[in-house]
mmCIF file of C-alpha atoms in Angstrom:
data_model
loop_
_atom_site.group_PDB
_atom_site.id
_atom_site.type_symbol
_atom_site.label_atom_id
_atom_site.label_comp_id
_atom_site.label_asym_id
_atom_site.label_seq_id
_atom_site.Cartn_x
_atom_site.Cartn_y
_atom_site.Cartn_z
ATOM 1 C CA UNK A 63 121.748 127.741 74.762
ATOM 2 C CA UNK A 64 124.985 125.971 73.954
ATOM 3 C CA UNK A 65 124.930 123.360 70.693
ATOM 4 C CA UNK A 66 127.102 120.299 70.793
ATOM 5 C CA UNK A 67 128.542 119.030 67.562
ATOM 6 C CA UNK A 68 130.155 115.791 67.000
ATOM 7 C CA UNK A 69 132.769 116.105 64.438
ATOM 8 C CA UNK A 70 135.021 113.310 65.347
ATOM 9 C CA UNK A 71 133.823 110.311 63.037
ATOM 10 C CA UNK A 72 135.740 108.707 60.276
ATOM 11 C CA UNK A 73 132.611 109.034 57.655
ATOM 12 C CA UNK A 74 133.481 105.736 56.236
ATOM 13 C CA UNK A 75 130.256 105.771 53.826
ATOM 14 C CA UNK A 76 131.693 108.653 52.106
ATOM 15 C CA UNK A 77 135.137 107.738 51.745
ATOM 16 C CA UNK A 78 135.376 109.851 48.269
ATOM 17 C CA UNK A 79 135.765 112.958 50.699
ATOM 18 C CA UNK A 80 136.470 111.791 54.441
ATOM 19 C CA UNK A 81 139.924 110.250 53.654
ATOM 20 C CA UNK A 82 141.106 113.858 53.079
ATOM 21 C CA UNK A 83 139.083 115.891 55.295
ATOM 22 C CA UNK A 84 136.672 114.683 58.318
ATOM 23 C CA UNK A 85 133.157 114.078 57.254
ATOM 24 C CA UNK A 86 131.865 117.342 58.606
ATOM 25 C CA UNK A 87 134.044 119.362 56.486
ATOM 26 C CA UNK A 88 132.809 117.669 53.456
ATOM 27 C CA UNK A 89 131.708 120.753 51.098
ATOM 28 C CA UNK A 90 128.269 122.189 50.420
ATOM 29 C CA UNK A 91 128.686 124.946 48.131
ATOM 30 C CA UNK A 92 131.348 127.417 49.484
ATOM 31 C CA UNK A 93 131.358 125.957 53.109
ATOM 32 C CA UNK A 94 131.489 122.641 55.056
ATOM 33 C CA UNK A 95 128.328 120.951 55.637
ATOM 34 C CA UNK A 96 129.511 121.448 59.493
ATOM 35 C CA UNK A 97 129.244 125.503 58.538
ATOM 36 C CA UNK A 98 125.611 124.947 57.176
ATOM 37 C CA UNK A 99 124.419 122.996 60.434
ATOM 38 C CA UNK A 100 126.323 125.787 62.547
ATOM 39 C CA UNK A 101 124.224 128.523 60.540
ATOM 40 C CA UNK A 102 120.931 126.829 61.036
ATOM 41 C CA UNK A 103 121.476 127.062 64.824
ATOM 42 C CA UNK A 104 122.751 130.593 64.574
ATOM 43 C CA UNK A 105 119.829 131.816 62.904
ATOM 44 C CA UNK A 106 117.617 130.824 65.815
ATOM 45 C CA UNK A 107 120.188 132.582 67.947
ATOM 46 C CA UNK A 108 122.215 129.707 69.227
ATOM 47 C CA UNK A 109 125.579 130.766 68.775
ATOM 48 C CA UNK A 110 127.662 129.078 71.468
ATOM 49 C CA UNK A 111 129.395 126.032 70.018
ATOM 50 C CA UNK A 112 131.252 123.141 71.346
ATOM 51 C CA UNK A 113 132.851 120.792 68.964
ATOM 52 C CA UNK A 114 133.754 117.414 69.809
ATOM 53 C CA UNK A 115 136.572 116.283 67.773
ATOM 54 C CA UNK A 116 138.494 113.316 66.808
ATOM 55 C CA UNK A 117 139.520 112.103 63.531
ATOM 56 C CA UNK A 118 141.680 114.947 61.900
ATOM 57 C CA UNK A 119 140.788 117.542 64.400
ATOM 58 C CA UNK A 120 143.647 119.718 62.813
ATOM 59 C CA UNK A 121 141.653 120.056 59.650
ATOM 60 C CA UNK A 122 138.607 121.494 61.541
ATOM 61 C CA UNK A 123 140.652 123.802 63.846
ATOM 62 C CA UNK A 124 142.673 124.961 61.176
ATOM 63 C CA UNK A 125 139.573 126.223 59.112
ATOM 64 C CA UNK A 126 138.187 128.019 61.731
ATOM 65 C CA UNK A 127 141.425 129.799 62.724
ATOM 66 C CA UNK A 128 141.883 130.788 59.444
ATOM 67 C CA UNK A 129 138.311 131.459 58.243
ATOM 68 C CA UNK A 130 137.991 133.702 55.417
ATOM 69 C CA UNK A 131 134.836 135.874 55.713
ATOM 70 C CA UNK A 132 134.995 136.978 52.277
ATOM 71 C CA UNK A 133 134.259 133.654 50.615
ATOM 72 C CA UNK A 134 130.582 133.504 51.436
ATOM 73 C CA UNK A 135 129.973 137.421 52.241
ATOM 74 C CA UNK A 136 129.782 140.757 49.781
ATOM 75 C CA UNK A 137 132.782 142.983 50.148
ATOM 76 C CA UNK A 138 134.236 146.032 48.823
ATOM 77 C CA UNK A 139 138.131 145.887 47.958
ATOM 78 C CA UNK A 140 139.955 149.141 48.850
ATOM 79 C CA UNK A 141 142.905 150.069 47.326
ATOM 80 C CA UNK A 142 143.880 146.612 46.170
ATOM 81 C CA UNK A 143 144.090 145.006 49.470
ATOM 82 C CA UNK A 144 141.915 146.464 52.306
ATOM 83 C CA UNK A 145 138.580 144.570 52.733
ATOM 84 C CA UNK A 146 135.494 146.042 53.642
ATOM 85 C CA UNK A 147 132.940 143.594 54.428
ATOM 86 C CA UNK A 148 128.991 144.052 53.860
ATOM 87 C CA UNK A 149 128.142 141.656 56.180
ATOM 88 C CA UNK A 150 129.441 138.752 58.335
ATOM 89 C CA UNK A 151 129.402 135.269 59.291
ATOM 90 C CA UNK A 152 130.509 134.341 62.507
ATOM 91 C CA UNK A 153 131.898 137.457 64.063
ATOM 92 C CA UNK A 154 129.382 136.813 67.170
ATOM 93 C CA UNK A 155 129.963 133.085 67.192
ATOM 94 C CA UNK A 156 131.737 131.500 70.261
ATOM 95 C CA UNK A 157 133.355 128.121 69.419
ATOM 96 C CA UNK A 158 134.797 125.768 71.819
ATOM 97 C CA UNK A 159 137.365 123.084 70.254
ATOM 98 C CA UNK A 160 137.597 119.986 72.528
ATOM 99 C CA UNK A 161 139.677 116.660 71.478
ATOM 100 C CA UNK A 162 137.040 113.745 72.639
ATOM 101 C CA UNK A 163 139.476 110.993 70.956
ATOM 102 C CA UNK A 164 139.916 109.294 67.982
ATOM 103 C CA UNK A 165 137.424 106.098 68.219
ATOM 104 C CA UNK A 166 135.094 107.603 70.859
ATOM 105 C CA UNK A 167 131.638 106.841 70.207
ATOM 106 C CA UNK A 168 129.170 109.568 70.560
ATOM 107 C CA UNK A 169 127.975 108.982 74.339
ATOM 108 C CA UNK A 170 131.855 109.289 75.179
ATOM 109 C CA UNK A 171 132.207 112.287 73.283
ATOM 110 C CA UNK A 172 129.083 113.664 75.027
ATOM 111 C CA UNK A 173 130.603 112.780 78.417
ATOM 112 C CA UNK A 174 133.819 114.141 77.574
ATOM 113 C CA UNK A 175 132.632 118.046 77.114
ATOM 114 C CA UNK A 176 130.077 117.428 80.579
ATOM 115 C CA UNK A 177 132.282 120.184 82.357
ATOM 116 C CA UNK A 178 131.465 122.796 79.161
ATOM 117 C CA UNK A 179 127.888 122.223 80.029
ATOM 118 C CA UNK A 180 128.097 122.940 83.669
ATOM 119 C CA UNK A 181 125.640 125.791 83.822
ATOM 120 C CA UNK A 182 123.393 124.528 81.083
ATOM 121 C CA UNK A 183 119.796 123.275 82.287
ATOM 122 C CA UNK A 184 118.997 122.270 78.523
ATOM 123 C CA UNK A 185 121.529 122.136 75.517
ATOM 124 C CA UNK A 186 121.365 121.255 71.980
ATOM 125 C CA UNK A 187 123.517 118.561 70.123
ATOM 126 C CA UNK A 188 123.953 117.209 66.799
ATOM 127 C CA UNK A 189 125.798 114.658 64.541
ATOM 128 C CA UNK A 190 127.081 117.494 62.172
ATOM 129 C CA UNK A 191 126.223 115.516 58.647
ATOM 130 C CA UNK A 192 122.359 115.927 58.698
ATOM 131 C CA UNK A 193 120.403 119.051 57.269
ATOM 132 C CA UNK A 194 116.807 120.164 57.965
ATOM 133 C CA UNK A 195 114.383 123.209 57.745
ATOM 134 C CA UNK A 196 112.688 121.847 60.948
ATOM 135 C CA UNK A 197 111.320 124.688 63.192
ATOM 136 C CA UNK A 198 114.167 124.645 66.083
ATOM 137 C CA UNK A 199 112.123 126.715 68.496
ATOM 138 C CA UNK A 200 108.961 124.647 68.004
ATOM 139 C CA UNK A 201 111.165 121.494 68.934
ATOM 140 C CA UNK A 202 112.650 122.971 71.765
ATOM 141 C CA UNK A 203 108.915 124.104 73.177
ATOM 142 C CA UNK A 204 107.754 120.571 72.317
ATOM 143 C CA UNK A 205 110.810 119.044 74.471
ATOM 144 C CA UNK A 206 110.172 121.469 77.487
ATOM 145 C CA UNK A 207 106.436 120.581 77.463
ATOM 146 C CA UNK A 208 106.766 117.278 77.257
ATOM 147 C CA UNK A 209 109.006 117.633 80.410
ATOM 148 C CA UNK A 210 111.486 115.039 78.679
ATOM 149 C CA UNK A 211 115.076 114.441 79.334
ATOM 150 C CA UNK A 212 115.830 113.766 75.752
ATOM 151 C CA UNK A 213 113.980 114.693 72.762
ATOM 152 C CA UNK A 214 114.886 113.855 69.232
ATOM 153 C CA UNK A 215 113.992 115.124 65.499
ATOM 154 C CA UNK A 216 112.110 112.331 63.833
ATOM 155 C CA UNK A 217 111.843 111.954 60.478
ATOM 156 C CA UNK A 218 111.384 109.897 57.568
ATOM 157 C CA UNK A 219 114.872 108.118 55.917
ATOM 158 C CA UNK A 220 116.102 110.259 53.190
ATOM 159 C CA UNK A 221 117.535 107.270 51.488
ATOM 160 C CA UNK A 222 115.918 105.402 48.557
ATOM 161 C CA UNK A 223 115.335 101.973 49.438
ATOM 162 C CA UNK A 224 112.376 99.255 49.734
ATOM 163 C CA UNK A 225 110.811 97.571 52.926
ATOM 164 C CA UNK A 226 110.239 93.926 52.401
ATOM 165 C CA UNK A 227 107.734 91.790 54.733
ATOM 166 C CA UNK A 228 108.126 87.996 54.771
ATOM 167 C CA UNK A 229 105.474 85.627 56.076
ATOM 168 C CA UNK A 230 106.106 82.381 58.131
ATOM 169 C CA UNK A 231 107.208 80.471 54.864
ATOM 170 C CA UNK A 232 109.628 83.469 53.771
ATOM 171 C CA UNK A 233 107.518 84.410 50.940
ATOM 172 C CA UNK A 234 107.441 88.034 50.405
ATOM 173 C CA UNK A 235 104.076 89.149 51.713
ATOM 174 C CA UNK A 236 104.672 92.855 50.893
ATOM 175 C CA UNK A 237 107.237 95.221 49.204
ATOM 176 C CA UNK A 238 106.935 99.358 49.533
ATOM 177 C CA UNK A 239 109.205 102.214 48.832
ATOM 178 C CA UNK A 240 110.323 103.724 52.230
ATOM 179 C CA UNK A 241 108.779 107.135 51.273
ATOM 180 C CA UNK A 242 105.470 105.717 51.316
ATOM 181 C CA UNK A 243 105.776 104.128 54.479
ATOM 182 C CA UNK A 244 105.334 105.095 58.264
ATOM 183 C CA UNK A 245 108.975 104.492 59.305
ATOM 184 C CA UNK A 246 110.836 107.095 61.173
ATOM 185 C CA UNK A 247 114.552 107.593 62.015
ATOM 186 C CA UNK A 248 116.234 109.681 64.640
ATOM 187 C CA UNK A 249 117.389 112.507 62.590
ATOM 188 C CA UNK A 250 120.373 113.772 64.912
ATOM 189 C CA UNK A 251 118.849 116.951 66.338
ATOM 190 C CA UNK A 252 118.739 116.681 69.718
ATOM 191 C CA UNK A 253 117.294 118.918 72.810
ATOM 192 C CA UNK A 254 119.001 117.588 76.188
ATOM 193 C CA UNK A 255 118.640 118.367 79.620
ATOM 194 C CA UNK A 256 121.530 118.183 81.894
ATOM 195 C CA UNK A 257 120.098 115.078 83.527
ATOM 196 C CA UNK A 258 120.895 112.980 80.586
ATOM 197 C CA UNK A 259 124.622 112.497 82.372
ATOM 198 C CA UNK A 260 122.565 110.772 85.275
ATOM 199 C CA UNK A 261 121.436 108.121 82.772
ATOM 200 C CA UNK A 262 124.776 107.592 80.864
ATOM 201 C CA UNK A 263 127.672 105.113 81.943
ATOM 202 C CA UNK A 264 131.284 104.903 80.759
ATOM 203 C CA UNK A 265 131.669 103.646 77.348
ATOM 204 C CA UNK A 266 127.760 103.509 76.256
ATOM 205 C CA UNK A 267 126.494 104.857 73.078
ATOM 206 C CA UNK A 268 123.965 107.796 73.572
ATOM 207 C CA UNK A 269 120.999 106.184 71.760
ATOM 208 C CA UNK A 270 121.186 102.831 73.280
ATOM 209 C CA UNK A 271 121.422 102.174 76.613
ATOM 210 C CA UNK A 272 120.761 105.900 77.852
ATOM 211 C CA UNK A 273 117.569 106.077 75.802
ATOM 212 C CA UNK A 274 116.488 103.028 76.596
ATOM 213 C CA UNK A 275 116.725 103.774 80.278
ATOM 214 C CA UNK A 276 114.802 107.075 79.338
ATOM 215 C CA UNK A 277 111.961 105.284 77.426
ATOM 216 C CA UNK A 278 111.354 103.127 80.597
ATOM 217 C CA UNK A 279 111.243 105.967 82.527
ATOM 218 C CA UNK A 280 108.927 107.849 79.855
ATOM 219 C CA UNK A 281 111.355 110.653 79.442
ATOM 220 C CA UNK A 282 112.316 110.514 75.911
ATOM 221 C CA UNK A 283 110.509 112.232 73.461
ATOM 222 C CA UNK A 284 110.570 112.906 69.633
ATOM 223 C CA UNK A 285 109.418 115.450 67.296
ATOM 224 C CA UNK A 286 107.773 114.702 64.350
ATOM 225 C CA UNK A 287 108.935 116.529 61.025
ATOM 226 C CA UNK A 288 107.586 115.889 57.765
ATOM 227 C CA UNK A 289 109.717 118.616 55.899
ATOM 228 C CA UNK A 290 113.146 118.847 54.763
ATOM 229 C CA UNK A 291 115.758 116.591 55.889
ATOM 230 C CA UNK A 292 118.636 114.457 54.305
ATOM 231 C CA UNK A 293 121.478 112.841 55.903
ATOM 232 C CA UNK A 294 124.740 113.140 54.326
ATOM 233 C CA UNK A 295 126.039 109.265 54.301
ATOM 234 C CA UNK A 296 127.059 108.586 50.780
ATOM 235 C CA UNK A 297 128.615 110.433 47.836
ATOM 236 C CA UNK A 298 124.759 110.618 46.003
ATOM 237 C CA UNK A 299 123.428 112.469 48.906
ATOM 238 C CA UNK A 300 126.091 114.899 48.835
ATOM 239 C CA UNK A 301 126.017 115.254 45.289
ATOM 240 C CA UNK A 302 122.009 115.874 45.949
ATOM 241 C CA UNK A 303 122.685 118.762 48.574
ATOM 242 C CA UNK A 304 125.056 120.207 46.356
ATOM 243 C CA UNK A 305 122.695 120.444 43.352
ATOM 244 C CA UNK A 306 120.078 121.799 45.573
ATOM 245 C CA UNK A 307 122.359 124.533 47.004
ATOM 246 C CA UNK A 308 123.789 125.648 43.629
ATOM 247 C CA UNK A 309 120.319 125.951 42.260
ATOM 248 C CA UNK A 310 119.156 128.041 44.878
ATOM 249 C CA UNK A 311 116.782 125.635 46.349
ATOM 250 C CA UNK A 312 118.526 124.704 49.883
ATOM 251 C CA UNK A 313 115.667 124.621 52.519
ATOM 252 C CA UNK A 314 118.121 124.649 55.046
ATOM 253 C CA UNK A 315 119.200 127.792 54.243
ATOM 254 C CA UNK A 316 117.107 129.935 56.419
ATOM 255 C CA UNK A 317 116.643 133.924 55.840
ATOM 256 C CA UNK A 318 119.426 135.519 57.935
ATOM 257 C CA UNK A 319 118.038 138.394 59.726
ATOM 258 C CA UNK A 320 121.787 139.936 60.304
ATOM 259 C CA UNK A 321 121.742 140.657 56.594
ATOM 260 C CA UNK A 322 123.822 137.754 55.519
ATOM 261 C CA UNK A 323 122.474 135.963 52.533
ATOM 262 C CA UNK A 324 123.480 132.614 54.074
ATOM 263 C CA UNK A 325 125.475 131.478 51.045
#
């Protein structure tokens, strides 16, 4: 099953990094967050990726063109120059790089790679800046059983803020932390049927007009997940992910059955 990754945004809310590199290339440990997202899908056997590029596309292309396996894998150095890898990260990945425009929205980026998905009845998609431990096979099975055209991961917000309700006199009637509320957001992990393109028009954003059409047709589903989820929108969230990773407590780093430790 192919995986479409949206990698072309400017990442304005994490400008400490994104002025130098595109947001998906902001590092978590040894590797950029894009790599961590790809490793998540690869763990479940989905290794055919389509990267929708835009802002600083050359940085992403050059990263993979010059990919150094030794950075995150054990190896033996022979005769001071020959490297024998003990395991590998991406030797069996297929990555298609597509320039989808500098300012194109998510809907436009998806439409731009439609030809690469012609043979896919169902495919996966991701915003490339969020990490989770959600059970992907269950999420796919759920989407199929619901007979939905689109399904997405439904999670609690990872940001820290308070929700406020006002009465008719504009007086505060309640206040609570978002973590204790029943508020849910789109987590950016999608399972999509190819039929999604029949519900999209030029210039539209994916989760606005097309998804609202699917709601009316009762063809939009949401997979509820209460486990780990973090969207890396700010420097603070990037720092939190880095600390989890550096302490060996990264829930998104799933056990790799190929023998790689996933570092």
